[in-house]
Each structure stands twice: as C-alpha cells, then as structure tokens.
Amino acid sequence: MAGTQERQADLGWSLGTLLRGYLKLSADALGDLPGGARGFQVLSIAGSGSCSNQAAIAESTGLDRTVLTYLIDDLEKAGLVVRTPDPNDRRSRRVTLTDAGATRLAQLTSRMNQVEDQLLAGLPAEDAAALRDILVRAAHSLDADPHEVCSTVDEVAAEVSA
C-alpha cells in the first residue's frame, strides 16, 4: 500500500480521486437529466453552437454514434433539443436547444459551477482558477484522441457506481 507522501505525488491517484468526487457530485447535481453528465455535455455543445450536427457532437464527446443517437432521442423526448435537417448536408441533422433546453442548461450550468466550487473548496481561489486553466489546456492537448480519454472516464464512472 502506498504511503501518504507517495500518494500525494501520484498524478493518477490525484486525478482519480478528483474525478470520482466530480462524478458523484455531478450525478447529484444533474438529477433526472436524460444521460446525466453525457446529456449535460450534449446540451452544452448544442447551446454553444460549436458542433451543430450529430456527427460533430459524437466526435467532440468521443461517444459512439449509436449511443449518441439514443441519448439525443431521450433529450428530444424531454423537450430539451430538436433535430432539424442541416441545410448544408441533407444527410445530416442539426441538434439545437429548445427554449426549455436553454433554460434547463442555464440551471444545470449553475449547479455544475457549484459542483466545481465544492470539489475545489480546499484550494485558495487563485489556485482553483489556475487548476481549471491547466486542466482545460491539458484536455485540449489530448483532443486529438478523445476516445481514449472517454474510455478512461467510463471506467472510473463504472468503478464509482459499483
């Protein structure tokens, strides 16, 4: 068993501990949202307009297209998103927020900001801001292979729920 000092220097342990805490707190914050954290990701992407069609959302999130289709079906049934034909590609569907979806996204974003604040409450505000910035930059540097990162998140999520 690793000692306290060894664990303090272990990036994997630190990231895993933070991720488990984040997953638990975010599951509570996202409540009955279809798809939980994945549903929140899709709403956030649809709200930002950064990935307008399902293929782009799948690529951005690292979700399998079939899984994403079912997730968007659930979000659509909940009245949070709509799919419309892409005027630039008739084979493609755009995913956009409904008014209810935009309202729900604003509420959930506020809750998720509280989750982040709670998760990082043990750090001074400037350290928490620096950590967020560093993690965003590190994540963007891995963006070339989002599937590997998503697999790791799925594994940790399964471990937390077990």
Coordinates of C-alpha atoms in Angstrom, one line a residue, residues 11-155:
L11 CA -0.9 12.2 -10.5
G12 CA -3.0 9.1 -11.3
W13 CA -4.3 8.8 -7.7
S14 CA -4.9 12.6 -7.6
L15 CA -6.8 12.7 -10.9
G16 CA -8.8 9.6 -10.0
T17 CA -9.8 11.0 -6.6
L18 CA -10.9 14.3 -8.1
L19 CA -12.7 12.5 -10.9
R20 CA -14.6 10.2 -8.5
G21 CA -15.6 13.2 -6.4
Y22 CA -16.7 15.1 -9.5
L23 CA -18.7 12.2 -10.9
K24 CA -20.5 11.7 -7.6
L25 CA -21.3 15.4 -7.1
S26 CA -22.3 15.9 -10.7
A27 CA -24.6 12.9 -10.7
D28 CA -26.4 14.5 -7.7
A29 CA -26.5 17.9 -9.5
L30 CA -27.8 16.6 -12.8
G31 CA -30.6 14.7 -11.2
D32 CA -33.1 13.4 -13.7
L33 CA -31.4 14.8 -16.8
P34 CA -31.5 12.1 -19.5
G35 CA -28.0 10.8 -19.9
G36 CA -26.7 12.6 -16.8
A37 CA -23.2 14.0 -17.4
R38 CA -23.3 13.0 -21.1
G39 CA -26.7 14.6 -21.5
F40 CA -25.2 17.8 -20.0
Q41 CA -22.3 17.6 -22.4
V42 CA -24.7 17.4 -25.4
L43 CA -26.8 20.3 -24.1
S44 CA -23.7 22.4 -23.6
I45 CA -22.4 21.7 -27.1
A46 CA -25.9 22.3 -28.6
G47 CA -26.1 25.6 -26.7
S48 CA -22.6 26.7 -27.7
G49 CA -23.2 26.1 -31.4
S50 CA -19.7 24.6 -31.7
C51 CA -20.8 21.3 -33.0
S52 CA -24.0 21.7 -34.9
N53 CA -24.7 18.1 -36.2
Q54 CA -24.7 14.7 -34.6
A55 CA -21.5 13.5 -36.2
A56 CA -19.6 16.6 -34.9
I57 CA -21.1 16.1 -31.4
A58 CA -20.1 12.4 -31.4
E59 CA -16.6 13.4 -32.4
S60 CA -16.4 16.1 -29.8
T61 CA -17.6 13.9 -26.9
G62 CA -16.0 10.6 -28.0
L63 CA -19.4 9.0 -27.8
D64 CA -20.3 6.2 -30.2
R65 CA -22.8 7.5 -32.8
T66 CA -25.4 4.9 -31.9
V67 CA -25.2 5.7 -28.2
L68 CA -25.4 9.4 -29.0
T69 CA -28.5 8.8 -31.2
Y70 CA -30.3 7.2 -28.3
L71 CA -29.2 10.0 -25.9
I72 CA -30.4 12.7 -28.3
D73 CA -33.7 10.8 -28.6
D74 CA -34.1 11.0 -24.9
L75 CA -33.2 14.7 -24.8
E76 CA -35.6 15.3 -27.6
K77 CA -38.5 13.4 -25.8
A78 CA -37.8 15.6 -22.8
G79 CA -38.3 18.7 -24.9
L80 CA -34.7 19.9 -24.5
V81 CA -33.4 19.6 -28.0
V82 CA -34.7 19.3 -31.6
R83 CA -33.1 17.8 -34.7
T84 CA -33.5 19.6 -38.0
P85 CA -32.1 18.9 -41.4
D86 CA -28.7 20.5 -42.0
P87 CA -29.1 23.0 -44.9
N88 CA -25.5 22.2 -46.0
D89 CA -25.9 18.4 -45.9
R90 CA -29.3 16.8 -46.3
R91 CA -28.0 13.6 -44.8
S92 CA -27.0 15.3 -41.5
R93 CA -29.1 16.5 -38.6
R94 CA -28.5 19.6 -36.6
V95 CA -29.1 19.5 -32.8
T96 CA -30.3 22.7 -31.3
L97 CA -31.7 23.6 -27.9
T98 CA -35.4 24.4 -27.4
D99 CA -36.3 27.3 -25.2
A100 CA -36.9 24.8 -22.4
G101 CA -33.5 23.3 -23.1
A102 CA -31.8 26.7 -22.9
T103 CA -33.5 27.3 -19.6
R104 CA -32.5 23.9 -18.3
L105 CA -28.9 24.3 -19.5
A106 CA -28.6 27.6 -17.6
Q107 CA -29.9 25.9 -14.4
L108 CA -27.6 22.9 -14.8
T109 CA -24.6 25.1 -15.6
S110 CA -25.1 27.0 -12.4
R111 CA -25.3 23.7 -10.5
M112 CA -22.2 22.4 -12.2
N113 CA -20.3 25.6 -11.3
Q114 CA -21.3 24.9 -7.7
V115 CA -20.1 21.3 -8.0
E116 CA -16.7 22.6 -9.2
D117 CA -16.5 25.1 -6.4
Q118 CA -17.4 22.4 -3.9
L119 CA -14.8 20.0 -5.4
L120 CA -12.1 22.6 -5.2
A121 CA -13.1 24.2 -1.9
G122 CA -9.9 23.1 -0.3
L123 CA -7.8 25.3 -2.6
P124 CA -7.4 29.1 -2.5
A125 CA -9.5 30.8 -5.2
E126 CA -6.4 31.6 -7.4
D127 CA -5.1 28.0 -7.2
A128 CA -8.6 26.7 -8.1
A129 CA -8.7 29.0 -11.1
A130 CA -5.1 28.0 -12.2
L131 CA -6.0 24.3 -11.9
R132 CA -9.1 24.8 -14.0
D133 CA -7.0 26.6 -16.6
I134 CA -4.2 24.0 -16.6
L135 CA -6.7 21.1 -16.9
V136 CA -8.5 22.8 -19.8
R137 CA -5.2 23.3 -21.6
A138 CA -4.1 19.7 -20.9
A139 CA -7.5 18.4 -22.1
H140 CA -7.3 20.4 -25.4
S141 CA -3.8 18.9 -26.0
L142 CA -5.4 15.4 -25.8
D143 CA -8.3 16.4 -28.1
A144 CA -6.6 14.6 -31.0
D145 CA -7.6 11.3 -29.4
P146 CA -10.9 11.9 -27.4
H147 CA -11.9 8.2 -27.4
E148 CA -9.0 7.2 -25.1
V149 CA -10.0 9.8 -22.6
C150 CA -13.7 8.9 -22.8
S151 CA -12.8 5.2 -22.2
T152 CA -10.9 6.2 -19.0
V153 CA -13.8 8.3 -17.8
D154 CA -16.3 5.4 -18.5
E155 CA -14.0 3.0 -16.5

